[in-house]
Amino acid sequence: MMMDNGVITNNYDGVYGDGYMEQEEEWEREGLLDPAWEKQQKKTFTAWCNSHLRKAGTGIENIEEDFRNGLKLMLLLEVISGETLPKPDRGKMRFHKIANVNKALDFIASKGVKLVSIGAEEIVDGNLKMTLGMIWTIILRFAIQDISVEEMTAKEGLLLWCQRKTAPYKNVNVQNFHLSFKDGLAFCALIHRHRPDLIDYSKLSKDNPLENLNTAFDVAEKYLDIPRMLDPDDLQNTAMPDERAVMTYVSSYYHCFSGAQKAETAANRICKVLKVNQENERLMEEYERLASDLLEWIRRTMPWLNSRQTDNSLAGCQKKLEDYRTYRRKHKPPRVEQKAKLETNFNTLQTKLRLSNRPAYMPTEGKMVSDIAQAWKGLEIAEKAFEEWLLSEMMRLERLEYLAQKFKHKADIHEDWTRGKEEMLQSQDFRQCKLYDIKALKKKHEAFESDLAAHQDRVEQIAAIAQELNTLEYHEVGAVNARCQRICSQWDRLGALTQRRRLALDDAERVLEQIDLLHLEFAKRAAPFNNWLDGTREDLVDMFIVHTIEEISGLMDAHARFKATLGEADKEYQAIVNLVHQVESIVKQHQIPGGLENPYTTLTAHELNRKWSDVRQLVPQRDGTLAAELRKQQNNETLRRQFAEKANAVGPWIERQMDAVTAIGMGLQGSLEDQLRRLKEYEAGVYAYKPHIEELERIHQAVQEGMIFENRYSQYTMETLRVGWEQLLTSINRTINEVENQILTRDSKGITHEQLNEFRASFNHFDKNRTGRLAPEELKSCLVSLGYSIGKDRQGELDFQRILAVVDPNNTGYVSFDAFLDFMTRESTDTDTAEQVIDSFRILAGDKPYITAEELRRELPPDQAEYCVARMPPYRGVGAPPGALDYMAFSTALYGETDL
């Protein structure tokens, strides 16, 4: 600050950006200066000075004369500042007056006020314009400059205050400090807003400006102790009233109602806190609802997955498999999304609670995130076990169907062979036979015994198949056992009857000597050959079940080896037929009656020829059946390769996406906004990739329908890919939520990008396993690396346990980056506290220890007021009126354990 002949020469920006005199000169050049302004300012400034000087028991009458000696000027400054100025000079000489005025000007300058062209000589000489300029700078500094509304100061802050207070009033639109106040309604609105008992605003009219002005000025002077600083006639008769005079008068209203301003500020703070609590309660209720619904769905689904009941048919199992595929495609995916949303809402809620200085949310027992994860894990285990059991059951039932058909086929052949055998063995035909016929019957019986022995293997096979059907719990095992029992019982009877008939023939053999060697030879050779033919025909039409190309190739190789033996079989056939030809030749030559009949066998060359023809026809048919099965297995092999090719691409893709998402989640790639953008891109990419999963599901369905139970071309199964896909979706969702919470924490706490990077780098350094969380000892090392002092003594351990209670309130044994970041920023940030809320309620209650419902409804918005009334406990103190509420207990409960 520079002094030149007692004149302060440095500039003063003040409200307008220029000094008082420069502003006056600019208005005069532009033709805006109204001569009436000086009169208005003189009246207003005089009244304003007297409103303060009267506190010292004095006042002024003529503003340009009464400040000339500097004494009342110094006194005015002492009253409005509350400070003591240097002792004034008591002489009456001009230089004494100049010294006193300079002391006043020096004091004004010490308060940061800059004056231009206003010197002590002009004040001492009674220069009215200079004196008014000096008083205006005092008014600005001590009455207007400290007014602050939403970080705006001085003129803008005072104007914004007027606009807010008068906004609800009809015919009031405050845009400036001259024309907006001419009709007096703005002054009346300010009074009515704070003291509605003093003015009935509804009776005022814009058409009566003088009445409005006089009403406002009279009420303000009589009831609010605000002196008349303006003349209503001057305001009406002036095209544009003086802005400085109006501002000076309005500032008196502001200071008069400052107490109400404090109440409004307190009400705003309370509303902010209550809105936070209401939103947190909504999130808690939504979490409980989602958790209950998901757990209930899992509870309903588990019995179905744990059920092992079937109708013991392959069709029934295939229907169950189709139901399971429908469950995986339609019913489970929405639940996967619900689980991810549940975890996201929980993390967001915990972040909001930390940022609002609230205790961590503890869900209802049994509905913790860990409980849901455990239930979900149980569901996945049950799914895997259910599918494995179902496929195993299908293999078992397929085997059962095969065995049942084989049992029926062999039983049909055996029963067809045994048909009439009991009657034959019980026959007494040999009683009337000649010796030749007896010998023939004996040989025939021996052939039958040979045939019977040959059929022993078939009976044992039938019994073995029946036993396996029993072991595998075939659903029609009762009928199988009954038929097997009939066959075995009949077989025992045949054995006994055979033994009895053989003994009878032995008795007759002593008298029967001739035997036809040729018939005997035919019988001996035809029976085994016929049995071979029957077995061969049975083998050629025998059913088989294979699952690989190697198995069908083995059957084809065996068939090829069989075909290689057909040459020897044809030689045996020709030899047997030749025996018949020899018999025919002898009979014809010797004319033996009945000699063509072979007494030793019922087999004929015609029957052997028919069976041999059947075998030769069945061989190419078997070739076709094996070839068709080979094509089926080749198609299955193609399905295996298709599934493997797709799975071997999808599996690594999922793993790469998981690695990329994990890397982003570690904060290694750019700013949080960059990370969020990249995660959103990955999320879109993953959903775009879903057709590959669906295509793989279609191939997998074809694989299962082809009864393919193993695949050597891929290490991936459909189950592992499904789980990997669901984990990828969950991981992306969870990581997006974590980054959004970090942005929320960063913006709420005001930390810089460099600080965030430092916190992330330190966290990642000690997160050796890249799990996204730290164990307690890792956290301690991380804090120390960031300069956090944690002693190794008992006090240091207590401090660290306090930190753990903050960052791990649920005692999980690890600390996430969100909790770590919140701890590193929260202690240095000014957050709302219970004490601040209590102070705000105390202002609304007028310093009483309690508050009434009427006061809450008057000061707060309706929903916020009713929220408090419903939750605030009754005040139990002495002397409280009925219905008094305890705002202290309510405020404390907002920040502690509470059921609110």
mmCIF file with all atom_site columns, C-alpha atoms in Angstrom, residues 3 85 127 230 308 383 465 715 737:
data_model
loop_
_atom_site.group_PDB
_atom_site.id
_atom_site.type_symbol
_atom_site.label_atom_id
_atom_site.label_alt_id
_atom_site.label_comp_id
_atom_site.label_asym_id
_atom_site.label_entity_id
_atom_site.label_seq_id
_atom_site.pdbx_PDB_ins_code
_atom_site.Cartn_x
_atom_site.Cartn_y
_atom_site.Cartn_z
_atom_site.occupancy
_atom_site.B_iso_or_equiv
_atom_site.pdbx_formal_charge
_atom_site.auth_seq_id
_atom_site.auth_comp_id
_atom_site.auth_asym_id
_atom_site.auth_atom_id
_atom_site.pdbx_PDB_model_num
ATOM 1 C CA . MET A 1 3   ? 0.499   6.772    0.653   1.00 0.00 ? 3   MET A CA 1
ATOM 2 C CA . LEU A 1 85  ? -8.106  1.975    16.958  1.00 0.00 ? 85  LEU A CA 1
ATOM 3 C CA . ASN A 1 127 ? -16.371 16.463   0.094   1.00 0.00 ? 127 ASN A CA 1
ATOM 4 C CA . LEU A 1 230 ? -34.544 4.328    2.013   1.00 0.00 ? 230 LEU A CA 1
ATOM 5 C CA . ARG A 1 308 ? -31.847 -90.576  -8.191  1.00 0.00 ? 308 ARG A CA 1
ATOM 6 C CA . GLU A 1 383 ? -25.351 -80.442  -10.852 1.00 0.00 ? 383 GLU A CA 1
ATOM 7 C CA . ILE A 1 465 ? -27.580 -113.194 -18.613 1.00 0.00 ? 465 ILE A CA 1
ATOM 8 C CA . GLN A 1 715 ? -9.281  -81.947  -21.920 1.00 0.00 ? 715 GLN A CA 1
ATOM 9 C CA . ASN A 1 737 ? -18.508 -52.916  -9.618  1.00 0.00 ? 737 ASN A CA 1
#
